[in-house]
Coordinates of C-alpha atoms and ligand atoms in Angstrom, one line a residue:
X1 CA 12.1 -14.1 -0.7
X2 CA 14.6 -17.0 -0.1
X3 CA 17.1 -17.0 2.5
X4 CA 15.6 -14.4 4.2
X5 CA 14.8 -15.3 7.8
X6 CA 11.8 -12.9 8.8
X7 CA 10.1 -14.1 5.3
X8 CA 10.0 -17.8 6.3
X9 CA 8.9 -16.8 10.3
X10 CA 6.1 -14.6 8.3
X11 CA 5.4 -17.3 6.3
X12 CA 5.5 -19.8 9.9
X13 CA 8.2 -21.6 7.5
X14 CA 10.6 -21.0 10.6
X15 CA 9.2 -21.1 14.5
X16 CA 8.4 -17.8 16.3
X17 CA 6.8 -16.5 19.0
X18 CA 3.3 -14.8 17.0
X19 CA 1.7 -11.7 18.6
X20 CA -0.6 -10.2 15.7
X21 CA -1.2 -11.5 11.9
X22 CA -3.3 -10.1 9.3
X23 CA -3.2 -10.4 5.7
X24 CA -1.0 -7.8 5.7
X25 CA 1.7 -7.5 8.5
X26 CA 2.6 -10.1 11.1
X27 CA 4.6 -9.8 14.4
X28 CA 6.3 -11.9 16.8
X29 CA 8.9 -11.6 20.0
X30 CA 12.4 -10.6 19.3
X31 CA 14.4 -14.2 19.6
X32 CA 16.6 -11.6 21.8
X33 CA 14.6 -9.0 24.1
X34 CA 15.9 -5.5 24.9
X35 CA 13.3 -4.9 26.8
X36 CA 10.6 -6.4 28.9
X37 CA 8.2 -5.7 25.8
X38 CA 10.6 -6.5 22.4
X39 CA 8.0 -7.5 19.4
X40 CA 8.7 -7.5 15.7
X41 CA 6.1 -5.9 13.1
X42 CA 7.0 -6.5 9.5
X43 CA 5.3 -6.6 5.9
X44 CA 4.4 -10.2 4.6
X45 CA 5.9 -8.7 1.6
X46 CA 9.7 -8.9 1.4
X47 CA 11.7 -5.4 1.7
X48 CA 15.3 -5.1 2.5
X49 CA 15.0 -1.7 3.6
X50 CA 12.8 1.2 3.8
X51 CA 14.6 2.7 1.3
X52 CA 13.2 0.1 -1.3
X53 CA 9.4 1.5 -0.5
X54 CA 7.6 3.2 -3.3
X55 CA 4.6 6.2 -2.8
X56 CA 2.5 3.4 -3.3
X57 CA 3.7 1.1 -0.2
X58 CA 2.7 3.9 2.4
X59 CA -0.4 2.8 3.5
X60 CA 1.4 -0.2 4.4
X61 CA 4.4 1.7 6.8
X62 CA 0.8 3.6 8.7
X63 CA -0.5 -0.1 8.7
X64 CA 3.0 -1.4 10.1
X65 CA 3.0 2.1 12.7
X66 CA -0.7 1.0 13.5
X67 CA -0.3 -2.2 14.5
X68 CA 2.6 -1.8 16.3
X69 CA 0.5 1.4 18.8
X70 CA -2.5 -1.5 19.0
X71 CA -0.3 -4.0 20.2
X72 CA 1.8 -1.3 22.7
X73 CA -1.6 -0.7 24.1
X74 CA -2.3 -4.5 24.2
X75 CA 0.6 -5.1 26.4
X76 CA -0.1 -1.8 28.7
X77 CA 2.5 -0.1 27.7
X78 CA 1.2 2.4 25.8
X79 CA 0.3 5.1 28.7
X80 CA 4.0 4.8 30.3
X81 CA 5.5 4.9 27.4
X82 CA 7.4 3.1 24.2
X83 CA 9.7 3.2 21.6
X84 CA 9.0 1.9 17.9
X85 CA 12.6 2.0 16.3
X86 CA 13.6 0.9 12.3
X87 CA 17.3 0.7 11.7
X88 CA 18.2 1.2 7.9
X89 CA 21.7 0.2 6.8
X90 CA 24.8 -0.7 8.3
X91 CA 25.4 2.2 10.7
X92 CA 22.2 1.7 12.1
X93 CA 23.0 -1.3 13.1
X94 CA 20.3 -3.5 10.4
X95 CA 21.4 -6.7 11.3
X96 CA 18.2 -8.4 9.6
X97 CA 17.6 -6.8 5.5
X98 CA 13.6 -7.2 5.8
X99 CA 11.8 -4.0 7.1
X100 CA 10.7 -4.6 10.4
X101 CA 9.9 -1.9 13.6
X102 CA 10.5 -3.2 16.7
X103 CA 8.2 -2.3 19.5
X104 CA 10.3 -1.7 22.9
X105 CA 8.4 -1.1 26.2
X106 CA 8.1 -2.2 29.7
X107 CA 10.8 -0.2 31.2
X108 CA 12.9 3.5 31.3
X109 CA 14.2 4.6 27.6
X110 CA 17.1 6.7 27.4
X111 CA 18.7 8.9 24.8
X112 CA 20.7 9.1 22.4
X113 CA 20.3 6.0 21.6
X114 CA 23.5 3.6 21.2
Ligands
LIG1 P1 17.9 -5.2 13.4 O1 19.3 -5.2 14.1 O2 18.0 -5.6 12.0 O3 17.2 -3.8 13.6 O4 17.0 -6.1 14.2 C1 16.9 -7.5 14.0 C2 16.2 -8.1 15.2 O5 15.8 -9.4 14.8 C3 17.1 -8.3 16.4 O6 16.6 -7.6 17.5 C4 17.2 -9.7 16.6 O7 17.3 -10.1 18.0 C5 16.0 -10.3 15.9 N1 16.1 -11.6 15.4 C6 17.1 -12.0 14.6 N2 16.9 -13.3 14.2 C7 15.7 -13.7 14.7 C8 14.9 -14.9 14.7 O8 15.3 -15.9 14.1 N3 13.8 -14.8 15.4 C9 13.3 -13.8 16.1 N4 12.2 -13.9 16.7 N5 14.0 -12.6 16.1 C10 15.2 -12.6 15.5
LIG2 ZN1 12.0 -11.1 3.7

């Protein structure tokens, strides 16, 4: 989709930091870290929000969820503990309107969250 950012760093249109592509999903470092383990997993296929997904586009969110538990493993984080987190709409706080999870590790989680 055009003018949206996490297309063209998916597309390696725009520079990132890349942690795990397939044909499917790809994932890179958050530009801005909230934790010591911060990494992006989204679709190659543009969605603003979760809301857009269709029964059909399921397989992809376990596909996302997947890859996202390989990689908290890859980064030994997955024994202590992790968050994977998708903010939806304003009050969430989606800043970026292309589904991504963000994979947050590498130190204590609290709750609520903000
Ligand atoms: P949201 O607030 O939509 O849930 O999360 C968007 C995330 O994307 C934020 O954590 C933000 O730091 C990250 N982000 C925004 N722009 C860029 C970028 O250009 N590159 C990377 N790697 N991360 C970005
Ligand atoms: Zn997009």
């Amino acid at each position: 989709m055009d003018n949206c950012i996490f297309c063209k760093i998916a597309e390696k249109k725009m520079p990132s930091k890349v942690v795990y592509e397939d044909e499917l999903v790809f994932a890179f470092e958050d530009i801005e870290p909230q934790a010591p383990v911060h990494i992006l997993i989204v679709p190659k296929k543009h969605f603003s929000t979760i809301l857009e997904l269709k029964d059909e586009d399921y397989s992809l969110v376990s596909h996302l969820v997947k890859t996202a538990t390989k990689i908290a493993a890859d980064r030994g984080v997955a024994e202590k503990g992790f968050r994977i987190v998708t903010n939806c709409n304003p009050e969430s706080g989606q800043s970026v309107y292309h589904i991504h999870f963000h994979l947050l590790g590498g130190r204590q989680m609290h709750w609520p969250p903000g």
